[in-house]
Structures are given as C-alpha cells and as structure tokens.
Amino acid sequence: MLNAKFIDNDAVQYGGGFYIAGGANTLDDVVLTNNDAQLGGTEYYFNGGSLSATDFFITSLTEDSIAGSSSASAVCESPCSAGEYGNCSSISNAPNCYVNCECADCFIGTASSVVGSTLHSDIECTNCSMGTSSSIVGSTLPSDCVKCTSGSYASVVASTSCEACPIGKFATDNETDYGGGLVTQVISGAITCNDCPAGYIAEISSLFVCIACDAGKASKAGKGNCSSCPIGTYSESGQSQCTNCVSGKYNYIVGAQLCVGCDTSKTSSPGSFECDQAEAGYFLLDNEVQDCPDGTDCLGGYLTPIPQAGYWMDRSNINYADHAYKCSRGTCTGSQNSSCWTVGSIENNTCNNDKLLCKKGAHGPLCGSCQSGYTYSSDELVCISCSSESMIGAIVLLAIGLFFLILAFLHWKIPILVWDSYILMVIRNLFKSGSLKVLISAYQIIQSITSSMEVIYPKVFAVSLTWLNFLALDMPGLECSGVGVYGRVYFASLVPIIMALVV
C-alpha cells in the first residue's frame, strides 16, 4: 500500500481503517486518522502475516486503535514536537505505539532536539551541564544551554540561571582550585566559586581572578578587602600578614611598605614604631643618647649605666645616671643584676642600693660606712665582723687613754729632777723638739696614701700600720666597743685637742 490516507471510516466488525488477514504486506507513507470499528481495531486490525511499514503513522490514538496480533510493527506518530516530551501510555500489542500523550515543554535548563519525544529523559530532554544554564522553555537545541559568563557559576545540572560569585571568591571550573585565578583563569563556564588565597582579595562580586593586596596591606583567605599594616610592621604586595620591623628598624606609619633604620647609637625592639633604646656602649637619658660614663658598663636597650667593681652610683634619681663615683674603700662590688638598672626600676626604687652595690657589712654613699655589727679593716679595706675586733678595739682605746693620762701626769706633776732623768728626758726632748709631731704626721700621710692615691701596701706593712691607726684616729673595732655614734664623734673631736696639748 503506497501513499494512502484512511480518515473517518467505520467498520461493523474489525479494522475501521483497514484489516490485514495475512501474507506479506508493505505500507509506505500511510496515515490512519479518526477511524472506527464496532468490535475492535478502530484504526486497523492485524490478523496475521507480516507487515513492513515505512512512514506509517497513526494519529488520535486510543486503547482500541490497534487490535490483533501482538507482532504488529506499526510506528505511531506522537503529537509532541521538538522541545516537548510526551507522558504517554504504551499499547501492549503494538509496542511502538503510545496513547494518552500529554505533551509538555522541556524544562528550563534542559533541551530536546527529538521530534515526537515520548519521555522526559537524559536522551530526549537533556539537562544543561554544570557551568551552563538555559532560561528557554521548550528548548530544542543543546546550544541553548549557555556557558556562565565571567565571574558567575552553575554548580548543578539543569540550572536555569548562573549565580554571581560573592565578594572574596573567584569563579573556577575546579572545586579544588584555590589559586585565585592567578595561573589558570576560567573566564566562562565556571562550576563553583572558591575563596581567594591569603594576600589576595575580590573586592566586588562576579570576579574570576583575585587581586593582590598592595604593599603595606595584607589579608586572610576569602576576604573582600585588605587590612593596612599597623605601626611597627610592613608588607610587600600579596602578603597574608604584616611583618614586624626587625631590631634596629622602625616605622610609625599605618600601611608602611618598609621599615626605616634607627639613627646612630639608637636601636629598637622587633615591631617598634620608634627607636627608643640605646645600642651597647650608650644609654638614653631623656630620650637622648649619652656616652657611657667612666667606671660603668652600658649594655644598651632600656638599661642605664651599670657601675663596675670599685665604683658607686646614686640611684635615687634617674638624672644621676650619667656619673659613677670611684670608691675609696674596697667595699664597692659593682652590679651584676641588670634588671635593677632599667629606667623603671630606678624611678620606682625597686632594688636595695646597698645590697646591689656594697659588699657585706658596708652601706651608704660610696659604701663608705659599716653596718651595725661590722667595723672597717684598713688592711683588708672592707667591713669585717665585730666578732674578731671588738675586744681589740676596746683594749686599744683604753691603752691610748691611759698613755695620754700618764704623759700628762708626768709632764705636769712630777718634779723636774725626776722628769729630767735619762729616759724621761728622751721623751721630753721628743715633745719639745717636735720630732713626735713629725712622726705622727708622717704616719698619717702614709696611712692616707692608701685612699687618696689608691696605693695598696704589702700585707705585712698594712697590718703593721693597722696597730698605729689610732694616730690617724682610725680605731679598729671602735664601732664594736659599744661606743655609740655620738661617743665616736666626741672621741674624734676631743682626742686631737688633747694630743695637741700634750704634744
């Protein structure tokens, strides 16, 4: 049968359009439309034989449109056009034919180029892939799935639109790509947005490449702006964090690109905004660099000069830090505790000056006094414990007093004949000639040399001089004799007068 149409026919029994009883049958360009039959097969009835059909279509199908052998091989036309899909029911004895088609447009985000589509499937209505989208209802072409533009993305299939990447993120086609678009740039078709790497930002939305922070600024990952470096720090471009200025450099500017070196003789701690410390060999006084005084060590930083052994410094005021005094006695130890020589420790007087600078038993300015229970030893040039000197001092003091009393008595009370005896004559001549005065003066000069000219005598000679200390009114053990301060003042004041009268 060739080029035939069967329209609006009725049959009393079977096959409203035509009835095939058997044999070999060929159909070419045959259409069956709106036919009817009383007993079945309103369009056609296939009772046996074979059927070879080309362009054989049946429209307006119902469940009764085809009847007969299940081997029927007719091809039925679907009312669905390109861009639509059919939600149809299959006719059991004509597996290529469907009825009750409800044609609908392919969803947005999908497309179909198949005419007469019967199923909404990945074949007939194909989802737009990730990175593309379609807003066309009933799309017939895969090309209607358009790649997302730069800075936007579609992370799921069948997307109806692409979303803009938010601030702090960039568009890419790789979920593990955190390079910020610096190496590989995805201008279109992105499937995700990832955080910009540290040191780079996306200040606005819809970017596919991140921008490096300027020098003097830094940022963490996923940020939309760069933060300026605080004072005392700096950065080059594209940095995740600001770097502290190294020791000896500083800056006082927010957002600095580099640090500035300190002036000569000044330095700074890491991360400083000013050079507020001194280099070794110098110290700061009122924020001005000062040379290290003689007899001190200047370690730099916030430390004031530290006196060396044999020197003493007044720590009562920071303004006295520029001078150290040489001690006449061997009681000045210098200081090894640098923590007591910061500006704050001096201003707050947190350290005991005597313990810091004086040897045991000594105290006061220049460590020149001995504490209670101690007496000064001229041969050792230090304060020693009274346990070994107290009795000696008391005995010497008593002996001296008796000696001068005897001399006075002999000089004034004993008759001239007796006084002029040979032995007493020698003593008298010493008094009258002034030789004794010369000897006493010579001794006092020799004794004073140890302190005034910093001369240290040999041990034996120094010990010998100690027994004559009373001539210089330096009484070993006088402090240990029980004589109070006022008593020692009276002694030092009256003894020279008595000696002058006697001598």
Short mmCIF file of C-alpha atoms in Angstrom, two decimals:
data_model
loop_
_atom_site.label_atom_id
_atom_site.label_comp_id
_atom_site.label_asym_id
_atom_site.label_seq_id
_atom_site.Cartn_x
_atom_site.Cartn_y
_atom_site.Cartn_z
CA MET A 1 0.00 0.00 0.00
CA LEU A 2 1.58 3.34 -1.07
CA ASN A 3 0.74 6.91 -0.27
CA ALA A 4 -2.66 6.31 1.31
CA LYS A 5 -4.74 8.01 3.96
CA PHE A 6 -7.64 6.42 5.84
CA ILE A 7 -9.75 9.09 7.50
CA ASP A 8 -13.15 8.90 9.27
CA ASN A 9 -14.01 5.30 8.21
CA ASP A 10 -16.35 2.93 10.13
CA ALA A 11 -16.32 -0.89 10.27
CA VAL A 12 -19.12 -3.15 11.51
CA GLN A 13 -16.65 -5.62 12.95
CA TYR A 14 -12.83 -5.08 12.92
CA GLY A 15 -10.40 -2.61 11.38
CA GLY A 16 -12.00 0.74 10.82
CA GLY A 17 -9.17 1.89 8.55
CA PHE A 18 -8.13 -1.48 7.10
CA TYR A 19 -7.97 -5.16 8.01
CA ILE A 20 -4.89 -7.35 7.32
CA ALA A 21 -5.77 -11.02 7.12
CA GLY A 22 -2.29 -12.45 6.42
CA GLY A 23 0.52 -12.67 3.90
CA ALA A 24 3.31 -10.17 3.31
CA ASN A 25 2.16 -6.57 3.49
CA THR A 26 4.04 -3.34 2.75
CA LEU A 27 2.96 0.12 3.81
CA ASP A 28 4.67 3.28 2.64
CA ASP A 29 3.52 6.80 3.51
CA VAL A 30 0.26 5.62 5.04
CA VAL A 31 -1.69 7.65 7.60
CA LEU A 32 -4.67 6.50 9.71
CA THR A 33 -6.77 9.20 11.32
CA ASN A 34 -10.10 9.15 13.22
CA ASN A 35 -11.41 5.75 12.05
CA ASP A 36 -13.82 3.46 14.00
CA ALA A 37 -14.81 -0.25 14.30
CA GLN A 38 -17.55 -1.96 16.26
CA LEU A 39 -15.56 -4.94 17.59
CA GLY A 40 -12.01 -3.59 17.84
CA GLY A 41 -9.13 -2.07 15.99
CA THR A 42 -10.67 1.30 15.25
CA GLU A 43 -7.67 2.26 13.07
CA TYR A 44 -6.55 -1.16 11.85
CA TYR A 45 -6.70 -4.87 12.68
CA PHE A 46 -3.67 -7.13 12.11
CA ASN A 47 -4.75 -10.78 11.96
CA GLY A 48 -1.51 -12.41 10.79
CA GLY A 49 1.25 -12.42 8.20
CA SER A 50 3.94 -9.76 8.12
CA LEU A 51 3.98 -6.02 7.93
CA SER A 52 6.76 -3.84 6.58
CA ALA A 53 5.93 -0.20 7.21
CA THR A 54 7.70 2.96 6.10
CA ASP A 55 6.34 6.33 7.19
CA PHE A 56 3.29 4.61 8.65
CA PHE A 57 1.67 6.82 11.26
CA ILE A 58 -1.48 6.63 13.35
CA THR A 59 -2.83 9.75 14.98
CA SER A 60 -5.56 10.32 17.54
CA LEU A 61 -4.79 7.05 19.25
CA THR A 62 -6.88 5.34 21.89
CA GLU A 63 -6.56 1.98 23.60
CA ASP A 64 -8.78 0.44 20.82
CA SER A 65 -6.96 1.99 17.86
CA ILE A 66 -4.98 -1.19 17.15
CA ALA A 67 -6.06 -4.79 17.64
CA GLY A 68 -4.95 -8.21 16.52
CA SER A 69 -1.55 -9.93 16.68
CA SER A 70 0.99 -8.68 19.17
CA SER A 71 3.60 -8.88 16.43
CA ALA A 72 2.33 -5.73 14.83
CA SER A 73 5.17 -3.38 13.99
CA ALA A 74 3.47 -0.15 13.19
CA VAL A 75 5.16 3.12 14.05
CA CYS A 76 2.78 5.57 15.66
CA GLU A 77 3.09 9.30 15.37
CA SER A 78 3.35 11.29 18.61
CA PRO A 79 1.72 14.67 18.80
CA CYS A 80 4.79 16.01 20.72
CA SER A 81 7.06 18.34 18.80
CA ALA A 82 10.69 19.22 19.21
CA GLY A 83 11.28 20.90 22.56
CA GLU A 84 8.46 18.85 24.11
CA TYR A 85 8.27 15.49 25.75
CA GLY A 86 5.30 13.10 25.94
CA ASN A 87 3.99 11.50 29.07
CA CYS A 88 2.36 8.58 27.15
CA SER A 89 0.97 5.08 27.72
CA SER A 90 2.24 2.16 25.63
CA ILE A 91 -0.20 -0.06 23.65
CA SER A 92 0.58 -3.62 24.71
CA ASN A 93 0.13 -5.32 21.34
CA ALA A 94 1.82 -2.53 19.42
CA PRO A 95 4.96 -1.73 21.36
CA ASN A 96 5.95 1.14 19.07
CA CYS A 97 2.72 2.97 19.61
CA TYR A 98 1.60 5.10 22.52
CA VAL A 99 -1.63 6.67 23.60
CA ASN A 100 -2.83 9.33 26.00
CA CYS A 101 0.17 11.54 25.35
CA GLU A 102 0.32 14.70 27.39
CA CYS A 103 2.91 16.78 25.64
CA ALA A 104 4.85 19.29 27.70
CA ASP A 105 7.75 21.62 27.07
CA CYS A 106 11.21 20.56 28.17
CA PHE A 107 12.02 22.13 31.49
CA ILE A 108 14.15 25.22 31.53
CA GLY A 109 17.68 24.09 31.96
CA THR A 110 17.08 21.19 29.52
CA ALA A 111 16.72 20.85 25.75
CA SER A 112 15.42 18.29 23.24
CA SER A 113 16.04 18.05 19.51
CA VAL A 114 13.90 14.91 19.15
CA VAL A 115 10.60 15.26 17.23
CA GLY A 116 7.91 13.21 18.90
CA SER A 117 9.74 12.76 22.18
CA THR A 118 7.86 10.41 24.47
CA LEU A 119 9.88 10.54 27.66
CA HIS A 120 11.45 13.28 29.68
CA SER A 121 14.83 11.62 29.91
CA ASP A 122 18.51 12.43 29.61
CA ILE A 123 18.19 11.44 25.95
CA GLU A 124 15.17 13.41 24.85
CA CYS A 125 15.23 16.38 27.24
CA THR A 126 18.90 16.72 28.16
CA ASN A 127 19.98 18.61 31.29
CA CYS A 128 22.23 21.58 30.77
CA SER A 129 25.61 20.67 32.22
CA MET A 130 27.25 22.38 35.20
CA GLY A 131 28.69 25.68 34.17
CA THR A 132 25.81 26.31 31.74
CA SER A 133 22.19 27.32 32.03
CA SER A 134 19.10 27.82 29.92
CA SER A 135 16.11 30.04 30.56
CA ILE A 136 14.21 28.91 27.44
CA VAL A 137 11.06 26.86 27.88
CA GLY A 138 10.78 24.07 25.32
CA SER A 139 14.37 24.45 24.16
CA THR A 140 15.09 22.35 21.08
CA LEU A 141 18.87 22.83 20.84
CA PRO A 142 21.66 21.91 23.24
CA SER A 143 23.26 25.20 22.23
CA ASP A 144 20.50 26.90 24.18
CA CYS A 145 22.47 25.81 27.28
CA VAL A 146 24.74 28.84 27.53
CA LYS A 147 28.02 28.91 29.47
CA CYS A 148 28.02 31.05 32.57
CA THR A 149 29.65 34.42 31.96
CA SER A 150 32.83 35.57 33.70
CA GLY A 151 32.56 35.67 37.46
CA SER A 152 29.36 33.58 37.58
CA TYR A 153 28.82 29.85 38.02
CA ALA A 154 26.31 26.98 37.88
CA SER A 155 27.17 24.27 40.39
CA VAL A 156 24.34 21.84 39.45
CA VAL A 157 22.99 20.41 36.20
CA ALA A 158 19.80 21.79 34.65
CA SER A 159 20.49 25.26 36.04
CA THR A 160 18.04 27.90 34.91
CA SER A 161 20.47 30.73 35.59
CA CYS A 162 24.05 31.34 36.71
CA GLU A 163 24.87 32.96 40.06
CA ALA A 164 27.45 35.66 40.60
CA CYS A 165 30.45 34.77 42.77
CA PRO A 166 30.21 36.71 46.04
CA ILE A 167 32.83 39.14 47.37
CA GLY A 168 36.00 37.36 48.48
CA LYS A 169 35.62 34.50 45.96
CA PHE A 170 36.55 33.80 42.35
CA ALA A 171 34.93 31.66 39.63
CA THR A 172 36.61 28.41 38.56
CA ASP A 173 35.83 25.07 36.94
CA ASN A 174 37.72 23.07 39.58
CA GLU A 175 36.43 22.65 43.12
CA THR A 176 39.99 22.13 44.43
CA ASP A 177 41.41 25.22 42.72
CA TYR A 178 42.41 27.84 45.31
CA GLY A 179 44.93 29.65 43.14
CA GLY A 180 42.78 32.75 42.83
CA GLY A 181 42.82 32.59 39.03
CA LEU A 182 46.45 33.65 39.03
CA VAL A 183 47.65 30.66 36.99
CA THR A 184 44.52 29.32 35.28
CA GLN A 185 41.67 31.71 34.57
CA VAL A 186 38.18 30.40 33.87
CA ILE A 187 36.53 33.25 32.01
CA SER A 188 33.27 31.36 31.33
CA GLY A 189 31.62 28.07 32.24
CA ALA A 190 32.60 28.09 35.92
CA ILE A 191 31.02 25.47 38.17
CA THR A 192 31.96 26.85 41.59
CA CYS A 193 33.35 29.82 43.49
CA ASN A 194 36.35 29.33 45.81
CA ASP A 195 37.96 31.61 48.40
CA CYS A 196 40.64 33.96 47.18
CA PRO A 197 44.00 32.87 48.67
CA ALA A 198 45.56 34.80 51.56
CA GLY A 199 47.11 38.04 50.35
CA TYR A 200 44.57 38.36 47.53
CA ILE A 201 41.02 39.69 47.51
CA ALA A 202 37.84 40.06 45.45
CA GLU A 203 36.51 43.49 46.34
CA ILE A 204 33.40 43.09 44.22
CA SER A 205 31.25 40.15 43.16
CA SER A 206 31.48 38.34 39.80
CA LEU A 207 35.26 38.05 39.57
CA PHE A 208 37.19 35.17 38.03
CA VAL A 209 40.61 36.37 39.22
CA CYS A 210 41.68 37.72 42.64
CA ILE A 211 43.67 40.92 43.07
CA ALA A 212 46.86 41.09 45.16
CA CYS A 213 46.88 43.31 48.24
CA ASP A 214 49.04 46.39 47.76
CA ALA A 215 52.32 46.72 49.63
CA GLY A 216 51.59 47.89 53.15
CA LYS A 217 48.45 45.77 53.36
CA ALA A 218 47.55 42.10 53.94
CA SER A 219 44.53 39.81 54.00
CA LYS A 220 43.41 36.36 55.04
CA ALA A 221 41.81 33.91 52.62
CA GLY A 222 38.31 34.65 51.37
CA LYS A 223 38.36 38.37 52.12
CA GLY A 224 36.92 41.27 50.17
CA ASN A 225 39.37 43.89 51.37
CA CYS A 226 42.94 44.24 52.56
CA SER A 227 43.83 45.50 56.03
CA SER A 228 46.52 48.14 56.43
CA CYS A 229 49.59 47.07 58.39
CA PRO A 230 49.72 48.63 61.89
CA ILE A 231 52.62 50.80 63.01
CA GLY A 232 55.78 48.82 63.65
CA THR A 233 55.03 46.41 60.78
CA TYR A 234 55.21 46.37 56.99
CA SER A 235 54.40 44.16 54.00
CA GLU A 236 55.15 43.68 50.34
CA SER A 237 52.29 43.12 47.90
CA GLY A 238 50.26 39.90 48.05
CA GLN A 239 51.04 39.07 51.68
CA SER A 240 48.81 37.15 54.07
CA GLN A 241 50.09 39.04 57.11
CA CYS A 242 52.24 42.00 58.04
CA THR A 243 55.83 41.50 59.19
CA ASN A 244 57.35 43.12 62.28
CA CYS A 245 60.16 45.56 61.71
CA VAL A 246 63.39 43.86 62.76
CA SER A 247 65.51 45.05 65.68
CA GLY A 248 67.23 48.29 64.75
CA LYS A 249 64.42 49.42 62.44
CA TYR A 250 61.03 51.02 62.95
CA ASN A 251 58.09 52.75 61.31
CA TYR A 252 55.34 54.93 62.70
CA ILE A 253 53.08 54.90 59.63
CA VAL A 254 49.96 52.77 59.19
CA GLY A 255 50.22 50.79 55.96
CA ALA A 256 54.01 51.02 55.65
CA GLN A 257 55.78 49.25 52.79
CA LEU A 258 59.15 49.12 54.56
CA CYS A 259 60.90 49.95 57.84
CA VAL A 260 63.42 52.72 58.49
CA GLY A 261 66.80 52.21 60.16
CA CYS A 262 67.45 53.83 63.54
CA ASP A 263 69.90 56.70 63.94
CA THR A 264 73.45 56.01 65.11
CA SER A 265 73.70 54.79 68.72
CA LYS A 266 69.96 54.03 68.87
CA THR A 267 68.12 50.77 68.29
CA SER A 268 64.69 49.22 68.72
CA SER A 269 62.91 46.00 69.58
CA PRO A 270 61.20 44.00 66.80
CA GLY A 271 57.88 45.56 65.83
CA SER A 272 58.70 49.02 67.19
CA PHE A 273 57.25 52.31 65.99
CA GLU A 274 60.21 54.30 67.34
CA CYS A 275 63.88 53.88 68.21
CA ASP A 276 63.58 54.15 71.97
CA GLN A 277 66.60 52.10 73.04
CA ALA A 278 70.34 52.64 73.08
CA GLU A 279 72.91 50.49 71.38
CA ALA A 280 75.53 48.74 73.51
CA GLY A 281 78.07 51.26 74.79
CA TYR A 282 75.45 54.00 75.17
CA PHE A 283 72.43 54.83 77.28
CA LEU A 284 69.39 57.05 76.97
CA LEU A 285 68.67 59.96 79.27
CA ASP A 286 65.55 61.99 78.48
CA ASN A 287 65.44 60.10 75.16
CA GLU A 288 68.83 61.48 74.20
CA VAL A 289 71.79 59.21 73.54
CA GLN A 290 74.57 59.60 76.10
CA ASP A 291 78.10 58.22 76.15
CA CYS A 292 78.79 55.59 78.75
CA PRO A 293 80.35 57.18 81.90
CA ASP A 294 83.75 56.04 83.15
CA GLY A 295 83.62 53.12 85.54
CA THR A 296 80.36 51.75 84.14
CA ASP A 297 79.14 49.23 81.60
CA CYS A 298 76.38 50.25 79.16
CA LEU A 299 74.59 47.22 77.78
CA GLY A 300 72.15 49.22 75.64
CA GLY A 301 68.40 48.83 75.39
CA TYR A 302 66.47 50.40 78.24
CA LEU A 303 69.33 49.91 80.72
CA THR A 304 71.07 52.76 82.47
CA PRO A 305 74.85 52.58 83.09
CA ILE A 306 75.83 49.79 85.49
CA PRO A 307 78.77 50.59 87.82
CA GLN A 308 81.80 48.35 87.66
CA ALA A 309 83.55 46.92 90.72
CA GLY A 310 85.11 49.74 92.72
CA TYR A 311 82.50 52.28 91.62
CA TRP A 312 79.27 53.51 93.15
CA MET A 313 76.28 55.27 91.65
CA ASP A 314 73.44 57.25 93.19
CA ARG A 315 70.21 55.50 92.16
CA SER A 316 67.88 57.92 93.95
CA ASN A 317 67.17 59.79 90.71
CA ILE A 318 67.39 58.79 87.06
CA ASN A 319 69.13 62.09 86.30
CA TYR A 320 72.15 60.90 88.32
CA ALA A 321 72.73 58.01 85.92
CA ASP A 322 75.37 59.90 83.96
CA HIS A 323 78.05 59.74 86.67
CA ALA A 324 79.73 56.98 88.68
CA TYR A 325 81.91 57.66 91.72
CA LYS A 326 85.11 55.80 92.48
CA CYS A 327 85.07 54.22 95.93
CA SER A 328 87.96 54.91 98.31
CA ARG A 329 87.39 51.62 100.09
CA GLY A 330 87.24 48.13 98.70
CA THR A 331 83.59 47.85 99.66
CA CYS A 332 82.03 48.61 96.25
CA THR A 333 81.22 45.48 94.28
CA GLY A 334 79.65 46.96 91.19
CA SER A 335 76.47 45.24 89.97
CA GLN A 336 75.73 42.03 88.10
CA ASN A 337 71.95 42.35 88.24
CA SER A 338 70.95 44.19 85.07
CA SER A 339 67.24 44.04 85.94
CA CYS A 340 67.84 46.68 88.62
CA TRP A 341 69.22 49.15 86.10
CA THR A 342 66.22 49.71 83.87
CA VAL A 343 64.69 53.17 83.90
CA GLY A 344 61.60 51.84 85.64
CA SER A 345 63.47 50.09 88.46
CA ILE A 346 65.39 53.27 89.28
CA GLU A 347 62.34 55.51 89.12
CA ASN A 348 60.37 53.12 91.31
CA ASN A 349 63.36 52.31 93.57
CA THR A 350 62.61 48.58 93.41
CA CYS A 351 66.15 47.43 94.26
CA ASN A 352 68.10 47.92 97.51
CA ASN A 353 71.07 50.07 96.66
CA ASP A 354 73.29 48.77 99.47
CA LYS A 355 72.69 45.13 98.63
CA LEU A 356 73.15 45.91 94.97
CA LEU A 357 76.44 47.81 95.17
CA CYS A 358 78.12 47.19 98.53
CA LYS A 359 79.99 44.26 99.98
CA LYS A 360 78.62 42.56 103.03
CA GLY A 361 78.66 44.81 106.07
CA ALA A 362 79.02 48.06 104.09
CA HIS A 363 76.33 50.58 103.23
CA GLY A 364 75.64 54.22 102.44
CA PRO A 365 77.11 56.53 99.80
CA LEU A 366 80.27 55.09 98.25
CA CYS A 367 79.63 52.09 100.54
CA GLY A 368 81.74 54.10 102.96
CA SER A 369 80.07 53.12 106.23
CA CYS A 370 79.96 49.84 108.07
CA GLN A 371 76.68 48.44 109.25
CA SER A 372 75.97 47.69 112.89
CA GLY A 373 78.00 44.67 113.99
CA TYR A 374 80.77 45.43 111.50
CA THR A 375 83.93 47.53 111.62
CA TYR A 376 86.27 48.73 108.90
CA SER A 377 89.57 46.91 108.42
CA SER A 378 92.29 49.14 106.97
CA ASP A 379 94.43 46.25 105.86
CA GLU A 380 91.59 44.41 104.11
CA LEU A 381 89.84 47.63 103.04
CA VAL A 382 86.43 46.11 103.83
CA CYS A 383 83.99 45.95 106.71
CA ILE A 384 84.57 42.89 108.85
CA SER A 385 82.52 41.28 111.57
CA CYS A 386 82.91 42.64 115.10
CA SER A 387 83.46 39.14 116.47
CA SER A 388 87.22 39.43 115.93
CA GLU A 389 87.74 43.15 116.50
CA SER A 390 85.54 44.24 119.39
CA MET A 391 87.96 43.31 122.23
CA ILE A 392 90.98 44.66 120.38
CA GLY A 393 89.24 47.98 119.81
CA ALA A 394 88.22 48.28 123.45
CA ILE A 395 91.73 47.38 124.69
CA VAL A 396 93.46 49.76 122.28
CA LEU A 397 91.08 52.55 123.20
CA LEU A 398 91.78 52.00 126.91
CA ALA A 399 95.53 51.80 126.38
CA ILE A 400 95.59 55.04 124.42
CA GLY A 401 93.60 56.83 127.08
CA LEU A 402 95.94 55.64 129.84
CA PHE A 403 99.01 56.51 127.80
CA PHE A 404 97.97 60.11 127.37
CA LEU A 405 96.93 60.41 131.01
CA ILE A 406 100.33 59.18 132.12
CA LEU A 407 102.10 61.59 129.79
CA ALA A 408 100.03 64.48 131.06
CA PHE A 409 100.67 63.49 134.65
CA LEU A 410 104.40 63.18 134.12
CA HIS A 411 104.59 66.42 132.28
CA TRP A 412 102.77 68.50 134.84
CA LYS A 413 103.13 66.80 138.23
CA ILE A 414 106.50 65.10 138.53
CA PRO A 415 109.41 67.24 139.79
CA ILE A 416 111.91 68.48 137.28
CA LEU A 417 114.73 66.24 138.65
CA VAL A 418 112.72 63.17 138.15
CA TRP A 419 111.39 64.34 134.80
CA ASP A 420 114.92 65.03 133.70
CA SER A 421 116.02 61.52 134.22
CA TYR A 422 117.54 59.96 131.13
CA ILE A 423 114.53 58.01 129.87
CA LEU A 424 112.07 60.75 130.57
CA MET A 425 114.48 63.25 129.13
CA VAL A 426 114.34 61.45 125.82
CA ILE A 427 110.56 61.54 125.85
CA ARG A 428 110.58 65.18 126.86
CA ASN A 429 113.02 66.06 124.09
CA LEU A 430 110.75 64.32 121.59
CA PHE A 431 107.90 66.51 122.73
CA LYS A 432 109.96 69.72 122.80
CA SER A 433 111.81 69.16 119.55
CA GLY A 434 108.67 68.38 117.59
CA SER A 435 110.01 65.01 116.43
CA LEU A 436 106.97 63.23 117.76
CA LYS A 437 104.77 65.58 115.83
CA VAL A 438 106.75 64.82 112.70
CA LEU A 439 106.44 61.06 113.29
CA ILE A 440 102.70 61.30 113.85
CA SER A 441 102.27 63.49 110.75
CA ALA A 442 104.41 61.13 108.67
CA TYR A 443 102.32 58.19 109.80
CA GLN A 444 99.08 59.97 108.96
CA ILE A 445 100.39 60.80 105.49
CA ILE A 446 101.49 57.22 104.87
CA GLN A 447 98.14 55.95 106.07
CA SER A 448 96.16 58.39 103.90
CA ILE A 449 98.03 57.35 100.75
CA THR A 450 96.01 54.12 100.55
CA SER A 451 92.79 56.05 100.00
CA SER A 452 93.92 59.30 98.36
CA MET A 453 96.33 57.75 95.85
CA GLU A 454 94.78 54.28 95.60
CA VAL A 455 98.01 52.59 96.77
CA ILE A 456 97.78 49.11 98.27
CA TYR A 457 100.60 48.31 100.68
CA PRO A 458 102.06 44.81 101.12
CA LYS A 459 100.13 42.68 103.59
CA VAL A 460 102.76 42.76 106.39
CA PHE A 461 103.23 46.52 106.18
CA ALA A 462 99.49 47.13 106.03
CA VAL A 463 98.95 45.03 109.17
CA SER A 464 101.73 46.94 110.97
CA LEU A 465 100.10 50.25 110.11
CA THR A 466 96.82 48.95 111.49
CA TRP A 467 98.27 48.90 115.03
CA LEU A 468 99.11 52.58 114.71
CA ASN A 469 95.73 53.55 113.31
CA PHE A 470 94.90 55.40 116.48
CA LEU A 471 97.38 58.09 115.42
CA ALA A 472 95.11 58.77 112.45
CA LEU A 473 92.08 58.44 114.73
CA ASP A 474 91.13 55.32 112.74
CA MET A 475 90.29 52.92 115.53
CA PRO A 476 89.81 49.29 114.50
CA GLY A 477 86.91 47.92 116.43
CA LEU A 478 85.79 51.29 117.82
CA GLU A 479 82.35 50.60 116.34
CA CYS A 480 82.36 47.27 118.17
CA SER A 481 83.42 48.70 121.54
CA GLY A 482 79.93 49.74 122.47
CA VAL A 483 80.61 53.42 121.91
CA GLY A 484 77.66 54.98 120.18
CA VAL A 485 77.65 57.37 117.28
CA TYR A 486 77.83 60.44 119.47
CA GLY A 487 80.60 58.87 121.52
CA ARG A 488 82.65 58.31 118.41
CA VAL A 489 82.02 61.93 117.41
CA TYR A 490 83.26 63.16 120.78
CA PHE A 491 86.27 60.89 120.55
CA ALA A 492 87.19 62.12 117.08
CA SER A 493 86.74 65.74 118.20
CA LEU A 494 88.47 65.77 121.62
CA VAL A 495 91.39 63.42 121.08
CA PRO A 496 93.16 65.74 118.59
CA ILE A 497 92.81 68.62 121.09
CA ILE A 498 94.22 66.53 123.93
CA MET A 499 97.06 65.30 121.74
CA ALA A 500 97.91 68.88 120.75
CA LEU A 501 98.01 69.99 124.36
CA VAL A 502 100.18 67.08 125.41
CA VAL A 503 102.48 67.06 122.48
#
